[in-house]
PDB file of C-alpha atoms in Angstrom:
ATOM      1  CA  UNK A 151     -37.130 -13.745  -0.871  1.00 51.00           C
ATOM      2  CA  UNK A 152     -37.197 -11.194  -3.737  1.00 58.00           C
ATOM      3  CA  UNK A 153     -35.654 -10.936  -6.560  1.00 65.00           C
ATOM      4  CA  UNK A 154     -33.220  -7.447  -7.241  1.00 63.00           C
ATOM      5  CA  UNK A 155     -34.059  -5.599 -10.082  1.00 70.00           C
ATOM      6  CA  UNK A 156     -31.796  -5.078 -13.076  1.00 74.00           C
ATOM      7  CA  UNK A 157     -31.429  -1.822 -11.716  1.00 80.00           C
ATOM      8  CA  UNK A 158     -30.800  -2.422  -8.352  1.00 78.00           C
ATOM      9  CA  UNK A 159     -28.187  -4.831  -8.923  1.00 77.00           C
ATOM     10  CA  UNK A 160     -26.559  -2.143 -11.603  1.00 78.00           C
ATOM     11  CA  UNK A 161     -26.584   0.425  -8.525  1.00 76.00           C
ATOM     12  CA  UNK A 162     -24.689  -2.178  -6.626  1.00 73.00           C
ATOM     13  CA  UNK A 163     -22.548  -3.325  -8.913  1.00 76.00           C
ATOM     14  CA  UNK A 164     -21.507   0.740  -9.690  1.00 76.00           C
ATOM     15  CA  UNK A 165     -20.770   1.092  -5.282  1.00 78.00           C
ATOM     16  CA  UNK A 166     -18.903  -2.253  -5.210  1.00 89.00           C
ATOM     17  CA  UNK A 167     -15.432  -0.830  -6.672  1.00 90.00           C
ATOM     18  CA  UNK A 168     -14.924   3.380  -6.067  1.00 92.00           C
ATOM     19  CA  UNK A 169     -12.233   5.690  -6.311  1.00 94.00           C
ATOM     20  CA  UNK A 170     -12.070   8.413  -4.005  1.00 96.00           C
ATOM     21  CA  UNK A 171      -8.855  10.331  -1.848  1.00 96.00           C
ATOM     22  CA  UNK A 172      -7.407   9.453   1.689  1.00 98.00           C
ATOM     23  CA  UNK A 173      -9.179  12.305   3.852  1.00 98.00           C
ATOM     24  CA  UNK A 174      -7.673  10.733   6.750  1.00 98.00           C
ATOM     25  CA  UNK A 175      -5.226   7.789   8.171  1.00 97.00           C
ATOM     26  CA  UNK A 176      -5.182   6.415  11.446  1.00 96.00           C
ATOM     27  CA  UNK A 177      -1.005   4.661  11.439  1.00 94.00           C
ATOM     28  CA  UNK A 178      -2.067   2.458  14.378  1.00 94.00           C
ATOM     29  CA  UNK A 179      -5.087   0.804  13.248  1.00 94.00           C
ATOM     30  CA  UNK A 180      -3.653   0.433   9.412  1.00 93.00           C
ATOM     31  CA  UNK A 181      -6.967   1.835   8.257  1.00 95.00           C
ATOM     32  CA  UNK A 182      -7.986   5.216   6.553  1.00 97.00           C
ATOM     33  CA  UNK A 183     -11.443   7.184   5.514  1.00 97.00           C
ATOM     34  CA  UNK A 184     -11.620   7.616   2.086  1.00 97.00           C
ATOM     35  CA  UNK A 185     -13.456  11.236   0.858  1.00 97.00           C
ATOM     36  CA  UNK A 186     -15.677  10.537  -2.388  1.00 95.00           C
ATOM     37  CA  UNK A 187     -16.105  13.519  -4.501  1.00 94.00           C
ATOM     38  CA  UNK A 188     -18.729  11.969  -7.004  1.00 90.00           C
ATOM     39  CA  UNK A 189     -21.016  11.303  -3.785  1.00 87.00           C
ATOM     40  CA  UNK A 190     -21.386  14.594  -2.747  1.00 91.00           C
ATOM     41  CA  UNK A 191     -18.125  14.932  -0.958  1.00 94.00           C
ATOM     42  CA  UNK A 192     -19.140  11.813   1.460  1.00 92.00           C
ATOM     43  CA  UNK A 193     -16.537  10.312   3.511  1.00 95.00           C
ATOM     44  CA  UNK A 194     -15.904   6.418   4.235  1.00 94.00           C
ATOM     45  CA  UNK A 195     -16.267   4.428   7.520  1.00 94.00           C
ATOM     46  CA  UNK A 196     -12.657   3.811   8.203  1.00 96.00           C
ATOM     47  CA  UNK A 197     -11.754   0.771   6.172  1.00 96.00           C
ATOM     48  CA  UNK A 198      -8.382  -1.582   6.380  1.00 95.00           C
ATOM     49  CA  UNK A 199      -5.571  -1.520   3.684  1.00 93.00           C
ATOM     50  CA  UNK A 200      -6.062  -4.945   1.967  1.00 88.00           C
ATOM     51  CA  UNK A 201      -2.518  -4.916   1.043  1.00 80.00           C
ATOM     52  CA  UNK A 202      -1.268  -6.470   4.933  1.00 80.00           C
ATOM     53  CA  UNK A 203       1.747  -4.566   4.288  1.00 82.00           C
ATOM     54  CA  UNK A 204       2.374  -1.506   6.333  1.00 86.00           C
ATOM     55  CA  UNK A 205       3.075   1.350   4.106  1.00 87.00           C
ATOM     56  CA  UNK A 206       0.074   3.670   4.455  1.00 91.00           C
ATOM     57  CA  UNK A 207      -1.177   6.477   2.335  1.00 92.00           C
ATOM     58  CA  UNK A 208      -1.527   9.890   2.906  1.00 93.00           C
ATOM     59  CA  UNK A 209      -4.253  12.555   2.972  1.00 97.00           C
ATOM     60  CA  UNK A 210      -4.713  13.991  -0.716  1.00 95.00           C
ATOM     61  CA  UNK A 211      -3.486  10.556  -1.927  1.00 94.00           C
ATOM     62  CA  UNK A 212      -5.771   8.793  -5.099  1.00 95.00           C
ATOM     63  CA  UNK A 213      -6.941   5.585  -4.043  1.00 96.00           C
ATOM     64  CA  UNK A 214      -9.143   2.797  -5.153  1.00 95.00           C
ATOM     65  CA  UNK A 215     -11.645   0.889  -2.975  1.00 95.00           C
ATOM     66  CA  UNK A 216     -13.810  -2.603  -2.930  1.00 94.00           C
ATOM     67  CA  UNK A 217     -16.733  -2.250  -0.576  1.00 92.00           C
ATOM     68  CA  UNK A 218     -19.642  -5.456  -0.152  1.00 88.00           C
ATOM     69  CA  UNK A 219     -22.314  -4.065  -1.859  1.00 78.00           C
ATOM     70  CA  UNK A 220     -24.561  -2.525   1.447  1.00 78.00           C
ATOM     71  CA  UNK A 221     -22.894   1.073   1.364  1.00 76.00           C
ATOM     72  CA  UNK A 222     -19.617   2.883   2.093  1.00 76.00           C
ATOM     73  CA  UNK A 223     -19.432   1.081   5.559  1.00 83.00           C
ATOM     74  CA  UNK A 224     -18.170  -1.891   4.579  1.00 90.00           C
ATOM     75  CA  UNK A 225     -14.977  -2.865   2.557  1.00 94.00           C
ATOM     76  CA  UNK A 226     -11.445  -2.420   1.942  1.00 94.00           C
ATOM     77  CA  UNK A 227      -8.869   0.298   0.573  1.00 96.00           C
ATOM     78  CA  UNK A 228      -6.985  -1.674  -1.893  1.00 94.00           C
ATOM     79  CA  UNK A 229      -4.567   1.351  -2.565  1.00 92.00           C
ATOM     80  CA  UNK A 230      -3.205   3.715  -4.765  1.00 92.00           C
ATOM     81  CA  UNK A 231      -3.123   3.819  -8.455  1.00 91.00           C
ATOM     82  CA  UNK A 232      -1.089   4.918 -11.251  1.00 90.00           C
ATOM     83  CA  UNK A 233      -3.336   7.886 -13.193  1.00 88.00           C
ATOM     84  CA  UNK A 234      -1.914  11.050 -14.884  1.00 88.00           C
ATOM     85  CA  UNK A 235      -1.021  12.941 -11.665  1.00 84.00           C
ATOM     86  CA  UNK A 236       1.076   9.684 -10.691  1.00 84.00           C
ATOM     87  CA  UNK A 237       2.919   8.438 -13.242  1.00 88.00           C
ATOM     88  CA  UNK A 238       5.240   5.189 -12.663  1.00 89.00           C
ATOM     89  CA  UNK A 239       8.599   6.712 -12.205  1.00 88.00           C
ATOM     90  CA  UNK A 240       9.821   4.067 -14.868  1.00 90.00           C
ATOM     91  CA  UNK A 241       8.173   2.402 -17.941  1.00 91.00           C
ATOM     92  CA  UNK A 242       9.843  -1.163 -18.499  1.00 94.00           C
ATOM     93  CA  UNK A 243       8.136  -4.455 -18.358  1.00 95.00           C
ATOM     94  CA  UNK A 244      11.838  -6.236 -17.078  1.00 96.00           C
ATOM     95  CA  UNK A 245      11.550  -3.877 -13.969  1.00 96.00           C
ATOM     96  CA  UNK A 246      10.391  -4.594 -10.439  1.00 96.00           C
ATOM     97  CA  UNK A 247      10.071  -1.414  -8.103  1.00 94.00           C
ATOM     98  CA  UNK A 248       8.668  -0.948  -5.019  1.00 92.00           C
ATOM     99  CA  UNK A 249       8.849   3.118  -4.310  1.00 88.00           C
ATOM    100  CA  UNK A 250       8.936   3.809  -0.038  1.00 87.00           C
ATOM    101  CA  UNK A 251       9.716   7.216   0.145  1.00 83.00           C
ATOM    102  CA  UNK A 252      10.496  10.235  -2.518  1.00 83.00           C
ATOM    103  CA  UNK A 253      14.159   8.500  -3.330  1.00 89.00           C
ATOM    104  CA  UNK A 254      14.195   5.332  -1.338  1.00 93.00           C
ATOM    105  CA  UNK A 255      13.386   2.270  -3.338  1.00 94.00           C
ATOM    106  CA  UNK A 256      13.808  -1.046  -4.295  1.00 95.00           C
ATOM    107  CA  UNK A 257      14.267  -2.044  -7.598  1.00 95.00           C
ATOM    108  CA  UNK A 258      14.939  -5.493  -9.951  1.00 97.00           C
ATOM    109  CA  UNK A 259      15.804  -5.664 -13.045  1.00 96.00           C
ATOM    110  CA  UNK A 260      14.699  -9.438 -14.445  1.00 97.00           C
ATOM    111  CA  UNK A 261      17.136  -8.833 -17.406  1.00 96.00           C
ATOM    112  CA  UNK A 262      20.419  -7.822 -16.006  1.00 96.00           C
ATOM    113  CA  UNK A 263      19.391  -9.785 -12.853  1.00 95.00           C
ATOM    114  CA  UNK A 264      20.334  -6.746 -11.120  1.00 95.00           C
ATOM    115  CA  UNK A 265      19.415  -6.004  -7.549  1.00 95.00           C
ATOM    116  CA  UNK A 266      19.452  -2.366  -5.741  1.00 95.00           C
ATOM    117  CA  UNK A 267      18.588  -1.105  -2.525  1.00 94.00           C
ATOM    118  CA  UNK A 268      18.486   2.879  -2.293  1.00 92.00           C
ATOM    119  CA  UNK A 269      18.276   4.793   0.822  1.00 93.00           C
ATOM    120  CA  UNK A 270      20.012   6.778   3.351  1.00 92.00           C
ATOM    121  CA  UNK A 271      21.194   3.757   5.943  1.00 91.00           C
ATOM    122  CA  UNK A 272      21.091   0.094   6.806  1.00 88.00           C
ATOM    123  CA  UNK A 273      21.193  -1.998   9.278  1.00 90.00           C
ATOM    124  CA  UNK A 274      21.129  -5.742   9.134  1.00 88.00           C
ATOM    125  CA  UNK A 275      21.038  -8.083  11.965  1.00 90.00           C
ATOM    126  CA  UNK A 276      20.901 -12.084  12.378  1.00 90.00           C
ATOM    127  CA  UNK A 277      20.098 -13.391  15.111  1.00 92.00           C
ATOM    128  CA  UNK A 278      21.936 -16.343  15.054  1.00 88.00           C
ATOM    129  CA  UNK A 279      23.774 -18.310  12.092  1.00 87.00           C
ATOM    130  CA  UNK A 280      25.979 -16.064   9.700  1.00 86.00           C
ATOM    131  CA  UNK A 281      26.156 -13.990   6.787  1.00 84.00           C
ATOM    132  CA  UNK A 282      27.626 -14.798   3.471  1.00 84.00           C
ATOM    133  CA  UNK A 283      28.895 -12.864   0.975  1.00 81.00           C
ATOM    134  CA  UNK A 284      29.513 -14.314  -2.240  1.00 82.00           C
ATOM    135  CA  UNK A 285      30.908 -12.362  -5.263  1.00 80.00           C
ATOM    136  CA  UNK A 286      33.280 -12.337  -7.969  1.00 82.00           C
ATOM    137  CA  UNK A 287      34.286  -8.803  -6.651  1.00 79.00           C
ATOM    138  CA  UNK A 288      33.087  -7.298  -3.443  1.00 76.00           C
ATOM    139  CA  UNK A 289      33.892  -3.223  -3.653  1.00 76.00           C
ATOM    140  CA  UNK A 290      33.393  -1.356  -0.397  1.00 74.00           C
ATOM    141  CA  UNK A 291      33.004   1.968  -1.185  1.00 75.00           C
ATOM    142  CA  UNK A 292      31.428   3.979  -3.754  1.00 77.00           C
ATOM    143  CA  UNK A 293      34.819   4.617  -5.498  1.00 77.00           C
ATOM    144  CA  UNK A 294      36.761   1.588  -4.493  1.00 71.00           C
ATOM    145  CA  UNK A 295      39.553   0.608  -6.470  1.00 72.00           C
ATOM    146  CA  UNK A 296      42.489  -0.890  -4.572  1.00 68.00           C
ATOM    147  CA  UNK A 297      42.179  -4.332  -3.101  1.00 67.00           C
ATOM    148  CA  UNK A 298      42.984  -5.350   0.230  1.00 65.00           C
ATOM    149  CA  UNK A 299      44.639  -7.973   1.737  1.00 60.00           C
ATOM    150  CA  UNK A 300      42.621 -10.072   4.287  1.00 67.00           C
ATOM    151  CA  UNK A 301      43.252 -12.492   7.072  1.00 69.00           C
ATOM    152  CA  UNK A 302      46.324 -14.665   7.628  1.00 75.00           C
ATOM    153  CA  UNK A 303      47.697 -12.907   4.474  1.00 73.00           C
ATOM    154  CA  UNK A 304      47.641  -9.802   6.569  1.00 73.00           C
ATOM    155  CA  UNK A 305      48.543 -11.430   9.660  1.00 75.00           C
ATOM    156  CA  UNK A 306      51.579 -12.864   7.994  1.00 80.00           C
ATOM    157  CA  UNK A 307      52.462  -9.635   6.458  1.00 76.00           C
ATOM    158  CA  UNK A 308      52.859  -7.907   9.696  1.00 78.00           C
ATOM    159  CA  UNK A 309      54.123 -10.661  11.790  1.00 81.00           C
ATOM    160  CA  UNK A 310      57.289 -10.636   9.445  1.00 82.00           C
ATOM    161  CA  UNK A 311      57.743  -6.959   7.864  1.00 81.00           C
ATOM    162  CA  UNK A 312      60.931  -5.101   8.295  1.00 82.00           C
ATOM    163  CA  UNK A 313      62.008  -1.553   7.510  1.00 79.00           C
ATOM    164  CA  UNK A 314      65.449  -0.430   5.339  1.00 79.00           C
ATOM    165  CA  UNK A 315      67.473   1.430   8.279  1.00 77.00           C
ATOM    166  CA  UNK A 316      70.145   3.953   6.912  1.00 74.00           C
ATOM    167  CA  UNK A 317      72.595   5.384   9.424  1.00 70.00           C
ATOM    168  CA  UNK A 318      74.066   8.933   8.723  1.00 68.00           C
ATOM    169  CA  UNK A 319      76.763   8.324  11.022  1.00 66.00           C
ATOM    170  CA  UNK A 320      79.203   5.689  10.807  1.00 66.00           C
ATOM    171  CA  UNK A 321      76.466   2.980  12.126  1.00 64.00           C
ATOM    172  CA  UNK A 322      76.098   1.418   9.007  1.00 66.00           C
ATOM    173  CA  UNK A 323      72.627   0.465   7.110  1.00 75.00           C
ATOM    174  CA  UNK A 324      70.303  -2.748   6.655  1.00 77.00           C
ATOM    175  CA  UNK A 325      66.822  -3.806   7.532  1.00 80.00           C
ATOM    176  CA  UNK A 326      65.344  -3.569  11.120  1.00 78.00           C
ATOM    177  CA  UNK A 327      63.992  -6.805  12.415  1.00 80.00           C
ATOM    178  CA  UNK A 328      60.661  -7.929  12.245  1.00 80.00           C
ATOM    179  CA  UNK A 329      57.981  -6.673  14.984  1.00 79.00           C
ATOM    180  CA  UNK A 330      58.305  -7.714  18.724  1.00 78.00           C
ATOM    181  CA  UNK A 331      54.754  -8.697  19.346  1.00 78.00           C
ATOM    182  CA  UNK A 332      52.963 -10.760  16.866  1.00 76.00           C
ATOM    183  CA  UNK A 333      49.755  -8.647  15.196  1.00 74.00           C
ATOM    184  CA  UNK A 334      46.103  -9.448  16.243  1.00 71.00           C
ATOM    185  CA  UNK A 335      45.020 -13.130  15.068  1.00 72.00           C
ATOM    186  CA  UNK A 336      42.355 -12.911  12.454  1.00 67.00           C
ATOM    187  CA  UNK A 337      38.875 -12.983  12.926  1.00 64.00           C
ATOM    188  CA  UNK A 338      37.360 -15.958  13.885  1.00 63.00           C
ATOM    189  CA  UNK A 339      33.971 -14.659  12.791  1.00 59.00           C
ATOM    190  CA  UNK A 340      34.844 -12.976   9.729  1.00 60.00           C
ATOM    191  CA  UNK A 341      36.385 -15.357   6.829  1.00 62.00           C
ATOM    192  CA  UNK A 342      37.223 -14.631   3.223  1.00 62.00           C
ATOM    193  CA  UNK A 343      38.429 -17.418   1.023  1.00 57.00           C
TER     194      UNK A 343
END
């Protein structure tokens, strides 16, 4: 076998990692062709997102790319990259955030041990098993202020309220008695302490 040149194995080593913009993005195959400028405007065999995480790219998007050495057939998108036309939308070492859409995010701060989740709706399922919520203060609401109270406190409550009566005419006053029926049991299914 030969031996590659100094050279030759320079000219690899310069094809192995390239930057170049998503021409185009196939959604169902998780791959996309990359368009390379600095090679005379020569476009990619489709390659797969290395990330196995499905949050593709779009066209016009910056991205960086591995290939095996033998040409643009052969590699992997690894993704996009910060540069001066996309700047990290914050600057803090303690900060984890993973950007989906134009203001739907996730973000962690390691410091305040924080935790948010922004965007439009949720919906959480389990199949099975339960949910637990477990806070020093649970708020439900944006604004919330009041507490509530919950369960067999409630239940109680209802069961055994009465109203002040006051008679104009010569029936007298006091408290009505307590409600008829009893109020709904509490839920088995959801408990608070």
């Amino acid at each position: 076998m030969g031996q590659t040149s100094g050279n030759e194995a320079l000219k690899i080593a310069r094809n192995l990692v390239r930057v170049g913009e998503v021409s185009s993005v196939d959604d169902e195959s998780g791959m996309v062709e990359v368009l390379f400028r600095d090679r005379d405007n020569m476009v990619s065999a489709p390659l797969p997102l290395l990330s196995f995480e499905y949050n593709m790219p779009v066209p016009g998007d910056s991205v960086a790319c591995l290939f095996m050495g033998n040409g643009l057939e052969n590699g992997f998108c690894i993704g996009k990259y910060y540069s001066e036309k996309n700047k990290p939308t914050e600057q803090d070492k303690n900060i984890y955030r993973k950007q989906l859409d134009d203001n739907v995010y996730v973000r962690y701060d390691k410091t305040q041990k924080d935790l948010k989740v922004i965007v439009d709706s949720v919906e959480l399922k389990v199949q099975g098993g339960s949910v637990t919520v477990s806070a020093e203060e649970v708020q439900l609401g944006e604004n919330a202020e009041d507490g509530i109270p919950l369960g067999k406190q409630l239940k109680q409550w209802l069961d055994n309220h009465t109203h002040p009566i006051s008679w104009t005419n010569s029936g007298g006053s006091g408290d009505s008695s307590p409600p008829s029926t009893s109020s709904p049991s509490p839920s088995e299914k959801v408990k608070v302490e």
